[in-house]
Coordinates of C-alpha atoms in Angstrom, one line a residue:
X350 CA -18.9 -35.0 -5.2
X351 CA -15.6 -35.1 -3.6
X352 CA -12.5 -34.0 -5.4
X353 CA -9.0 -33.1 -3.4
X354 CA -8.4 -29.6 -1.5
X355 CA -6.4 -28.2 -4.1
X356 CA -9.4 -29.0 -6.4
X357 CA -11.8 -27.6 -4.8
X358 CA -9.7 -24.4 -3.9
X359 CA -9.4 -23.9 -8.4
X360 CA -12.3 -24.3 -9.0
X361 CA -14.0 -22.1 -6.4
X362 CA -14.9 -18.4 -7.0
X363 CA -14.0 -16.1 -3.7
X364 CA -17.2 -14.6 -4.0
X365 CA -19.2 -18.3 -3.4
X366 CA -17.8 -17.1 -0.2
X367 CA -18.0 -19.0 2.9
X368 CA -18.5 -22.6 2.1
X369 CA -19.3 -25.9 4.0
X370 CA -16.5 -29.3 3.4
X371 CA -17.5 -32.2 4.6
X372 CA -13.8 -34.5 5.7
X373 CA -14.0 -37.6 3.2
X374 CA -11.2 -39.4 2.8
X375 CA -6.6 -38.8 2.8
X376 CA -3.4 -39.7 4.6
X377 CA -4.9 -36.9 7.4
X378 CA -8.1 -38.8 8.1
X379 CA -9.9 -41.0 11.2
X380 CA -8.8 -38.6 14.1
X381 CA -5.4 -37.3 12.9
X382 CA -3.9 -34.7 14.3
X383 CA -3.0 -31.8 12.1
X384 CA -0.8 -28.9 13.1
X385 CA -0.2 -26.1 10.9
X386 CA 2.0 -22.5 12.4
X387 CA 1.0 -24.4 16.2
X388 CA -2.8 -24.0 15.6
X389 CA -3.2 -28.0 16.0
X390 CA -7.0 -29.1 14.3
X391 CA -7.6 -32.8 14.2
X392 CA -9.7 -33.6 11.3
X393 CA -11.2 -37.4 10.8
X394 CA -13.8 -38.5 8.5
X395 CA -16.5 -37.1 8.2
X396 CA -16.3 -34.0 10.1
X397 CA -18.0 -30.9 8.5
X398 CA -15.7 -27.1 8.2
X399 CA -16.6 -23.5 7.2
X400 CA -14.1 -22.3 4.9
X401 CA -14.0 -18.8 5.6
X402 CA -11.1 -17.9 3.0
X403 CA -7.8 -18.2 1.2
X404 CA -4.8 -16.8 0.4
X405 CA -1.4 -17.5 -1.1
X406 CA 0.6 -18.6 1.4
X407 CA 4.3 -19.2 -0.8
X408 CA 5.3 -20.2 -4.2
X409 CA 7.0 -23.0 -5.7
X410 CA 9.7 -21.5 -8.3
X411 CA 11.0 -22.9 -11.4
X412 CA 13.7 -21.5 -14.0
X413 CA 11.8 -20.9 -17.0
X414 CA 13.6 -21.2 -20.7
X415 CA 10.8 -20.5 -23.5
X416 CA 8.2 -20.1 -21.0
X417 CA 8.6 -23.3 -19.6
X418 CA 10.4 -25.5 -16.4
X419 CA 14.2 -25.8 -17.5
X420 CA 15.0 -29.4 -17.2
X421 CA 17.8 -28.3 -15.0
X422 CA 15.8 -26.0 -12.8
X423 CA 15.6 -27.8 -9.4
X424 CA 12.1 -26.7 -7.8
X425 CA 12.2 -23.8 -4.6
X426 CA 10.4 -22.4 -1.8
X427 CA 9.9 -18.8 -2.0
X428 CA 8.5 -17.2 0.9
X429 CA 6.3 -14.2 0.2
X430 CA 8.9 -12.2 1.7
X431 CA 11.9 -13.5 -0.6
X432 CA 13.5 -9.8 -1.4
X433 CA 13.4 -8.6 -4.9
X434 CA 11.8 -7.1 -7.5
X435 CA 10.0 -8.7 -10.7
X436 CA 8.2 -7.5 -13.6
X437 CA 5.2 -10.2 -14.8
X438 CA 5.3 -11.9 -17.9
X439 CA 1.7 -11.6 -19.9
X440 CA -0.4 -14.9 -19.8
X441 CA -0.1 -16.3 -23.5
X442 CA -2.9 -18.2 -23.0
X443 CA -6.2 -16.9 -23.4
X444 CA -9.5 -15.9 -21.6
X445 CA -12.2 -17.3 -23.5
X446 CA -15.6 -14.7 -21.4
X447 CA -15.2 -12.2 -18.7
X448 CA -16.5 -14.1 -16.5
X449 CA -13.5 -16.5 -16.3
X450 CA -11.5 -13.5 -16.1
X451 CA -13.4 -12.4 -13.1
X452 CA -13.3 -15.7 -11.7
X453 CA -9.6 -16.3 -11.8
X454 CA -7.9 -12.4 -12.2
X455 CA -8.0 -10.2 -8.9
X456 CA -10.1 -7.4 -9.3
X457 CA -10.0 -4.5 -6.3
X458 CA -9.7 -0.8 -5.3
X459 CA -5.9 -0.6 -5.8
X460 CA -4.1 0.2 -9.0
X461 CA -2.8 -3.7 -8.4
X462 CA -6.4 -4.8 -8.7
X463 CA -6.9 -3.2 -12.0
X464 CA -5.8 -6.1 -14.6
X465 CA -5.8 -5.0 -18.5
X466 CA -6.6 -7.0 -21.2
X467 CA -7.3 -6.5 -25.2
X468 CA -9.9 -9.1 -27.6
X469 CA -8.3 -9.5 -30.4
X470 CA -12.1 -8.5 -32.1
X471 CA -13.6 -5.2 -32.3
X472 CA -16.1 -5.3 -29.5
X473 CA -19.5 -3.6 -30.1
X474 CA -22.0 -2.4 -28.0
X475 CA -24.8 0.2 -27.6
X476 CA -22.8 3.2 -27.8
X477 CA -19.6 2.5 -28.3
X478 CA -17.0 -0.2 -30.0
X479 CA -13.8 -1.0 -28.1
X480 CA -11.1 -1.8 -30.8
X481 CA -9.0 -5.1 -31.0
X482 CA -6.2 -4.7 -29.5
X483 CA -7.2 -1.6 -27.2
X484 CA -6.0 -1.5 -24.1
X485 CA -9.4 -2.3 -21.6
X486 CA -8.9 -1.9 -17.4
X487 CA -11.5 -3.6 -15.8
X488 CA -11.7 -1.5 -12.4
X489 CA -14.3 -3.5 -10.6
X490 CA -17.2 -6.2 -10.5
X491 CA -20.5 -5.1 -9.3
X492 CA -24.0 -6.0 -10.4
X493 CA -25.7 -3.6 -12.6
X494 CA -29.4 -3.5 -13.6
X495 CA -29.3 -7.4 -12.3
X496 CA -27.2 -8.2 -13.9
X497 CA -22.7 -8.6 -12.9
X498 CA -20.5 -7.0 -14.9
X499 CA -17.5 -5.8 -14.7
X500 CA -16.6 -1.9 -14.6
X501 CA -14.2 -1.0 -17.6
X502 CA -11.8 1.9 -18.7
X503 CA -10.3 2.6 -21.8
X504 CA -8.4 5.1 -22.5
X505 CA -8.7 7.1 -26.3
X506 CA -6.8 9.7 -26.9
X507 CA -6.0 10.8 -23.8
X508 CA -10.3 10.1 -23.1
X509 CA -10.8 8.5 -20.6
X510 CA -14.0 5.9 -21.5
X511 CA -16.2 4.5 -19.1
X512 CA -17.9 0.9 -20.0
X513 CA -19.5 -2.2 -18.5
X514 CA -19.0 -5.7 -19.8
X515 CA -21.5 -8.6 -18.5
X516 CA -20.0 -11.6 -17.5
X517 CA -21.3 -13.6 -20.5
X518 CA -19.8 -11.6 -22.8
X519 CA -17.4 -13.9 -25.2
X520 CA -14.2 -13.2 -26.7
X521 CA -10.4 -14.1 -27.2
X522 CA -9.3 -12.1 -24.0
X523 CA -5.1 -11.8 -23.1
X524 CA -3.1 -10.1 -20.7
X525 CA -0.9 -7.1 -21.7
X526 CA 2.2 -6.5 -20.8
X527 CA 2.5 -4.6 -17.9
X528 CA 5.5 -2.8 -17.5
X529 CA 5.1 -2.5 -13.6
X530 CA 7.9 -4.0 -10.7
X531 CA 6.1 -5.6 -7.5
X532 CA 7.3 -8.0 -4.6
X533 CA 6.3 -11.0 -4.8
X534 CA 4.0 -10.4 -1.9
X535 CA 2.7 -8.2 -4.1
X536 CA 2.8 -10.5 -7.0
X537 CA 0.6 -13.5 -5.1
X538 CA -1.8 -11.0 -3.5
X539 CA -2.9 -9.8 -7.1
X540 CA -1.3 -11.0 -10.3
X541 CA -1.8 -14.9 -10.0
X542 CA -4.4 -16.0 -11.5
X543 CA -6.8 -18.7 -10.3
X544 CA -5.1 -22.5 -11.7
X545 CA -3.0 -21.1 -14.2
X546 CA 1.0 -20.4 -12.4
X547 CA 3.0 -17.2 -13.0
X548 CA 5.2 -16.0 -15.7
X549 CA 7.8 -13.2 -14.0
X550 CA 11.5 -11.4 -14.9
X551 CA 13.9 -10.8 -12.3
X552 CA 14.1 -7.1 -12.0
X553 CA 16.3 -5.8 -9.2
X554 CA 18.0 -7.9 -6.3
X555 CA 17.3 -5.8 -2.5
X556 CA 20.4 -7.7 -0.7
X557 CA 24.2 -9.4 -2.0
X558 CA 24.0 -13.3 -2.8
X559 CA 24.2 -15.4 -0.1
X560 CA 24.8 -19.5 0.5
X561 CA 21.1 -19.5 2.2
X562 CA 19.5 -18.1 -1.3
X563 CA 17.9 -20.4 -3.4
X564 CA 18.5 -19.3 -6.5
X565 CA 22.0 -19.1 -8.6
X566 CA 24.7 -16.4 -8.5
X567 CA 23.9 -13.8 -9.9
X568 CA 20.5 -14.8 -11.6
X569 CA 18.3 -12.6 -13.8
X570 CA 16.0 -14.4 -15.1
X571 CA 12.3 -15.4 -15.6
X572 CA 11.1 -17.5 -13.1
X573 CA 7.5 -20.0 -13.3
X574 CA 5.3 -19.4 -9.6
X575 CA 2.8 -21.9 -8.8
X576 CA 0.9 -20.7 -6.3
X577 CA 0.8 -23.3 -3.1
X578 CA -2.7 -22.1 -0.5
X579 CA -3.5 -20.9 3.3
X580 CA -7.1 -22.4 3.3
X581 CA -8.6 -20.3 7.0
X582 CA -11.5 -22.3 8.1
X583 CA -13.5 -22.8 11.0
X584 CA -14.6 -25.9 12.7
X585 CA -17.3 -26.8 15.2
X586 CA -15.0 -27.4 18.3
X587 CA -13.2 -24.2 18.4
X588 CA -13.2 -20.8 18.4
X589 CA -9.4 -20.0 16.2
X590 CA -9.4 -20.0 13.2
X591 CA -7.7 -23.3 12.0
X592 CA -5.3 -22.8 8.4
X593 CA -4.8 -25.4 6.4
X594 CA -2.3 -26.0 3.1
X595 CA -4.4 -26.5 -0.3
X596 CA -1.6 -29.4 -0.4
X597 CA -2.7 -31.8 2.1
X598 CA -3.9 -35.1 0.9
X599 CA -6.8 -34.9 2.0
X600 CA -10.2 -35.1 -0.5
X601 CA -13.7 -33.1 0.4
X602 CA -16.6 -32.7 -0.4
X603 CA -18.9 -29.5 -1.0
X604 CA -21.5 -29.8 1.4
X605 CA -23.4 -26.5 2.1
X606 CA -26.3 -26.5 0.6
X607 CA -27.8 -29.2 2.9
X608 CA -26.0 -27.8 6.0
X609 CA -26.8 -24.6 8.6
X610 CA -23.8 -22.3 7.8
X611 CA -25.1 -20.4 10.9
X612 CA -24.7 -23.1 12.8
X613 CA -20.4 -22.2 12.9
X614 CA -19.6 -18.5 14.1
X615 CA -19.0 -15.7 12.2
X616 CA -14.7 -14.2 12.1
X617 CA -15.6 -10.8 10.8
X618 CA -12.0 -9.0 9.7
X619 CA -11.9 -5.2 10.5
X620 CA -12.6 -4.9 6.1
X621 CA -15.7 -6.9 7.4
X622 CA -16.6 -4.6 10.4
X623 CA -16.4 -1.2 9.1
X624 CA -18.1 -2.4 5.8
X625 CA -21.0 -1.8 8.1
X626 CA -23.7 1.0 8.4
X627 CA -23.0 3.5 11.5
X628 CA -26.2 2.8 12.5
X629 CA -24.7 -0.9 13.6
X630 CA -22.2 0.8 16.4
X631 CA -21.6 0.1 18.9
X632 CA -21.0 -3.6 18.8
X633 CA -19.6 -5.4 21.1
X634 CA -17.0 -8.5 20.4
X635 CA -15.1 -11.6 20.6
X636 CA -11.5 -11.4 19.2
X637 CA -10.6 -15.0 17.9
X638 CA -7.9 -14.1 16.2
X639 CA -5.5 -11.0 17.8
X640 CA -3.0 -8.4 15.6
X641 CA 0.5 -9.1 16.0
X642 CA 3.0 -6.6 18.2
X643 CA 4.2 -6.2 21.0
X644 CA 3.7 -2.5 21.4
X645 CA -0.1 -1.0 23.2
X646 CA -2.5 -1.6 22.2
X647 CA -1.9 -4.7 20.4
X648 CA -0.2 -6.4 23.2
X649 CA -3.7 -5.8 25.3
X650 CA -5.4 -7.6 21.9
X651 CA -5.4 -10.9 22.4
X652 CA -7.0 -14.2 21.5
X653 CA -10.3 -14.7 23.6
X654 CA -10.6 -11.1 25.1
X655 CA -13.8 -9.3 24.8
X656 CA -14.1 -5.9 23.3
X657 CA -16.6 -3.0 22.3
X658 CA -16.5 -1.1 19.5
X659 CA -17.4 2.7 19.8
X660 CA -17.7 3.6 15.8
X661 CA -15.3 4.5 12.5
X662 CA -14.4 6.9 11.3
X663 CA -11.7 8.4 8.8
X664 CA -8.5 9.8 10.6
X665 CA -5.7 12.5 9.8
X666 CA -1.8 11.9 10.5
X667 CA 1.6 12.4 9.6
X668 CA 3.5 10.2 7.4
X669 CA 7.0 11.3 9.1
X670 CA 10.5 9.3 9.0
X671 CA 13.6 9.5 10.7
X672 CA 16.3 11.9 9.6
X673 CA 19.5 9.3 8.9
X674 CA 20.9 8.0 5.9
X675 CA 21.1 4.3 7.2
X676 CA 18.5 1.5 6.8
X677 CA 17.3 1.9 10.3
X678 CA 15.9 4.3 9.8
X679 CA 12.3 4.1 10.8
X680 CA 9.0 5.7 9.7
X681 CA 5.8 6.7 11.6
X682 CA 1.8 7.2 11.9
X683 CA 1.3 10.8 14.0
X684 CA -2.3 11.7 15.1
X685 CA -3.6 15.1 15.4
X686 CA -3.9 14.2 18.8
X687 CA -0.1 14.2 19.6
X688 CA 0.7 16.5 22.6
X689 CA 4.4 17.4 22.3
X690 CA 5.9 20.4 20.4
X691 CA 8.0 20.0 18.0
X692 CA 11.7 22.8 16.7
X693 CA 12.0 23.6 13.1
X694 CA 15.9 21.5 11.7
X695 CA 16.7 22.8 8.3
X696 CA 15.9 21.6 5.2
X697 CA 17.4 21.0 2.6
X698 CA 16.5 21.7 -1.7
X699 CA 18.8 20.4 -4.2
X700 CA 16.8 22.4 -7.3
X701 CA 16.2 26.2 -7.3
X702 CA 11.5 25.2 -8.6
X703 CA 12.3 23.0 -4.8
X704 CA 13.1 26.9 -3.0
X705 CA 10.4 28.0 -4.7
X706 CA 7.6 25.2 -4.1
X707 CA 8.8 25.9 -0.4
X708 CA 8.4 29.6 -0.1
X709 CA 6.1 31.2 2.2
X710 CA 4.8 34.4 2.9
X711 CA 5.0 34.5 6.6
X712 CA 8.6 34.4 6.0
X713 CA 11.1 34.5 3.9
X714 CA 12.7 31.7 3.1
X715 CA 16.6 32.2 3.9
X716 CA 19.4 29.6 2.2
X717 CA 22.7 29.0 1.7
X718 CA 24.0 27.6 -1.3
X719 CA 25.5 23.9 -0.8
X720 CA 27.1 23.9 -4.8
X721 CA 28.1 26.1 -7.2
X722 CA 26.2 27.1 -10.7
X723 CA 27.4 29.0 -13.4
X724 CA 24.7 30.4 -15.3
X725 CA 25.2 30.5 -19.1
X726 CA 23.5 33.6 -19.1
X727 CA 24.8 37.0 -18.4
X728 CA 21.6 38.1 -17.3
X729 CA 21.2 35.8 -14.5
X730 CA 23.0 34.7 -12.1
X731 CA 26.4 32.8 -11.0
X732 CA 26.0 30.3 -7.5
X733 CA 29.6 30.2 -5.5
X734 CA 29.1 27.5 -2.3
X735 CA 28.8 30.1 1.2
X736 CA 26.6 32.5 -1.1
X737 CA 23.0 33.8 1.3
X738 CA 19.8 33.9 -0.1
X739 CA 16.0 35.3 0.7
X740 CA 13.5 33.4 -1.3
X741 CA 11.1 36.1 -2.8
X742 CA 9.2 34.7 -5.5
X743 CA 8.4 33.3 -9.2
X744 CA 8.6 35.9 -12.6
X745 CA 10.1 35.1 -16.2
X746 CA 12.6 37.1 -17.3
X747 CA 14.1 37.7 -21.0
X748 CA 17.5 36.2 -21.4
X749 CA 19.9 36.3 -24.8
X750 CA 19.6 33.5 -26.6
X751 CA 21.8 32.2 -29.8
X752 CA 21.8 36.0 -30.5
X753 CA 17.0 36.0 -29.8
X754 CA 16.0 36.7 -26.5
X755 CA 13.2 34.0 -24.9
X756 CA 11.5 33.8 -21.4
X757 CA 11.7 32.0 -18.8
X758 CA 10.7 31.2 -15.9
X759 CA 13.1 32.4 -12.8
X760 CA 13.4 33.1 -9.2
X761 CA 13.7 36.2 -7.3
X762 CA 16.7 36.6 -5.0
X763 CA 17.7 38.4 -2.5
X764 CA 21.9 37.8 -1.9
X765 CA 22.8 38.9 1.3
X766 CA 25.6 40.3 1.2
X767 CA 27.8 41.7 5.5
X768 CA 25.8 45.0 5.3
X769 CA 23.3 45.3 2.2
X770 CA 21.5 42.8 0.4
X771 CA 21.5 42.4 -4.2
X772 CA 18.6 41.5 -6.2
X773 CA 19.5 38.3 -8.2
X774 CA 17.1 35.9 -10.8
X775 CA 18.3 32.0 -10.6
X776 CA 17.2 30.1 -13.4
X777 CA 14.5 28.3 -11.8
X778 CA 16.0 24.9 -14.1
X779 CA 18.6 25.6 -11.4
X780 CA 20.7 22.2 -10.4
X781 CA 22.2 23.0 -7.3
X782 CA 22.4 22.6 -3.5
X783 CA 21.1 24.7 -0.9
X784 CA 20.2 24.5 2.8
X785 CA 17.4 26.6 5.3
X786 CA 19.3 29.2 7.8
X787 CA 16.5 29.0 10.4
X788 CA 15.7 32.7 12.9
X789 CA 12.4 31.0 14.1
X790 CA 13.3 29.5 17.6
X791 CA 8.9 29.1 18.2
X792 CA 8.4 25.5 19.4
X793 CA 5.0 23.6 17.7
X794 CA 2.0 21.5 18.0
X795 CA 1.9 19.8 14.8
X796 CA -1.5 20.8 14.0
X797 CA 0.5 24.1 13.6
X798 CA 3.0 22.6 11.6
X799 CA 1.2 21.3 9.2
X800 CA -1.3 24.6 8.9
X801 CA 1.4 26.8 8.6
X802 CA 3.7 24.9 6.2
X803 CA 4.2 23.1 3.4
X804 CA 5.4 19.4 4.1
X805 CA 8.0 17.3 3.3
X806 CA 9.4 19.6 7.4
X807 CA 11.8 19.2 9.6
X808 CA 12.1 19.1 13.0
X809 CA 13.0 17.5 16.0
X810 CA 10.8 17.1 19.4
X811 CA 11.4 19.3 22.4
X812 CA 8.7 18.1 24.3
X813 CA 7.1 14.9 24.6
X814 CA 4.2 13.3 24.5
X815 CA 3.9 12.8 28.6
X816 CA 0.0 11.7 27.9
X817 CA 1.9 8.2 25.8
X818 CA 3.9 6.3 27.8
X819 CA 6.9 5.8 26.0
X820 CA 7.5 8.5 23.2
X821 CA 9.7 6.7 20.4
X822 CA 9.4 10.4 18.5
X823 CA 11.3 11.9 21.1
X824 CA 14.5 9.5 21.0
X825 CA 15.0 10.4 17.1
X826 CA 17.9 12.5 16.0
X827 CA 15.4 14.7 13.9
X828 CA 12.0 13.5 11.6
X829 CA 11.3 14.9 8.5
X830 CA 6.9 15.1 8.1
X831 CA 6.5 14.2 4.8
X832 CA 2.7 14.4 3.6
X833 CA -1.0 14.1 5.7
X834 CA -2.7 11.3 4.8
X835 CA -6.7 9.9 6.3
X836 CA -6.5 6.8 7.2
X837 CA -9.5 4.2 9.0
X838 CA -10.2 3.3 11.8
X839 CA -12.1 1.5 14.5
X840 CA -12.7 3.3 18.3
X841 CA -11.4 0.5 20.7
X842 CA -12.2 -0.8 24.5
X843 CA -12.4 -3.5 27.0
X844 CA -15.5 -4.5 27.8
X845 CA -14.3 -5.5 31.0
X846 CA -12.0 -2.5 31.8
X847 CA -13.0 0.4 29.3
X848 CA -11.4 3.1 31.0
X849 CA -9.1 3.6 28.0
X850 CA -10.0 3.2 24.6
X851 CA -7.6 3.3 21.5
X852 CA -7.6 3.8 17.5
X853 CA -7.1 0.9 15.0
X854 CA -5.9 1.0 11.7
X855 CA -8.0 -0.7 10.1
X856 CA -6.2 -1.9 6.9
X857 CA -2.6 -2.2 9.2
X858 CA -4.3 -4.8 12.0
X859 CA -4.0 -8.5 10.5
X860 CA -7.1 -9.4 13.1
X861 CA -10.7 -11.4 13.6
X862 CA -13.4 -10.9 15.7
X863 CA -17.0 -12.3 16.1
X864 CA -20.2 -10.3 17.4
X865 CA -21.0 -11.0 20.4
X866 CA -25.6 -11.1 20.9
X867 CA -24.8 -8.4 23.9
X868 CA -25.7 -4.9 24.7
X869 CA -23.2 -2.2 25.2
X870 CA -23.4 -1.3 28.2
X871 CA -21.2 2.0 27.4
X872 CA -22.2 4.1 24.5
X873 CA -20.2 6.2 25.2
X874 CA -16.3 5.9 24.7
X875 CA -13.5 6.6 27.5
X876 CA -10.7 9.5 27.2
X877 CA -8.6 7.8 23.6
X878 CA -5.6 7.2 24.2
X879 CA -2.4 8.5 21.6
X880 CA -0.9 6.7 19.7
X881 CA 2.0 7.2 17.4
X882 CA 1.9 4.0 14.8
X883 CA 5.5 2.5 13.5
X884 CA 5.2 1.1 10.2
X885 CA 7.2 -0.9 8.8
X886 CA 9.3 -0.3 5.3
X887 CA 7.0 -1.7 3.2
X888 CA 3.9 -0.2 4.9
X889 CA 5.4 2.9 4.5
X890 CA 5.8 3.0 0.8
X891 CA 1.9 1.9 0.3
X892 CA 1.0 4.5 2.3
X893 CA 3.7 6.4 0.4
X894 CA 2.0 5.0 -3.3
X895 CA -1.4 5.1 -2.8
X896 CA -2.0 8.2 -1.4
X897 CA -0.1 9.8 -4.5
X898 CA -2.4 8.3 -6.3
X899 CA -4.9 11.2 -5.3
X900 CA -2.6 14.0 -5.9
X901 CA -1.3 15.4 -8.8
X902 CA 1.8 15.6 -8.7
X903 CA 3.3 19.3 -9.2
X904 CA 4.9 19.8 -12.4
X905 CA 8.8 18.8 -13.8
X906 CA 11.1 21.4 -12.5
X907 CA 11.5 24.2 -16.5
X908 CA 15.2 22.5 -18.0
X909 CA 17.7 24.5 -19.5
X910 CA 17.0 25.8 -22.4
X911 CA 18.7 24.2 -25.7

């Protein structure tokens, strides 16, 4: 049965992809040419295309009043990179089954993909009862004993309880309130259910209002977002990916069951390649859609080029940022193979607690106070601007407070005087300001810094990496090494001239390939070139957010006794 492309997308389960569609009718028929993102394609009546994916391309927004479109509101088009931070308003329309939730809501491996719902009635399982109104986190969908189910978690009395709910489970499920804030792009990727609009509340604007802003000046209300999808498809006559907007006025018919789907090219993302077993590597592939970027190696990975993918692996990187306060601060991922050398730069510490975290057994941490602090206890030291200290260790000390002795955490230091040292105690809760005094003139490799010092750590390049054509780190006034992360990579080289190989990040390279049946001549990869990867502001915050999910944050500094 024929339907509009928009209705087909709304009814489609992502897990059912790919699907083969035949163009039935519409204004873009009879061999007319449709152009999208510079790609021209002919959508003739009877044309067959294979849909391999779809995603939200843009959002149509209307000002919302009382959960309805305001009668005075015009519809405006918002790109996914439209600035601002938004809160998601919980959907008041219920879901009638777990299957409906799994089909319409994005459930995935990151915290964005863990939507929360509650049931208005108790749900009794074999050895567990979910109470009505209790928040259920949906973490993943998988097959359990031959039945599709959702892996769920309920937190009760600070204890996590894991269980599965079959897709066949019926009930009345409502979305829970979400107190997180998101960018518009994050909402489009994770927080808009299929066949539904989404209401969001503007939480914080990221730029000053100007006349080009489609929203009213000083607007801080709610918006109803209606998604327009971009359909990614393959045509028999082409080797590249065709993109078609879902609101295109064309009718289609699903002919998957009566068509040989293998007769189309099979585009694979780098994530798809990474999910293959290690035994399948190395493999030959042709690039169907190259990554964006002018720096090497991305400028070498153009559409139509044949490549060899040697292996997949996890590799360590150090996330670094330029030491500057202006908005143009740049961020980098530095591989451990970086051959340049670094000299230390002074670190700044806002509290005595930060001094305790940064101190090392190898050397005394020498700091100068940049902010005065008056101690409320005569047993503890009052700090003046310019005082110098050698940080010793954390310990406890008794102080007299309102006539009673109280035990608190303190930092033992030696105050540096003109001709002697004085032992002093600083309260760990002290909010002061300190800057490090560097005596170490040694030049360090990246791996040495990660091994010998705590991050964050401030440096400047003293010897650039001569193996890199243009070492961007050498031009930085100073760098702060923020944390060491582990990321997924594929090792790739050109098939025609395999003189060097490159590490390509799996989750930050928007690239599609199709595998070739050719045998790989060179099993051993050529020399791997070191690449310092510059990451965007958005990628930087995503990296820090995902990485920090796996780390236990340090305890908060002790509070001043009350």
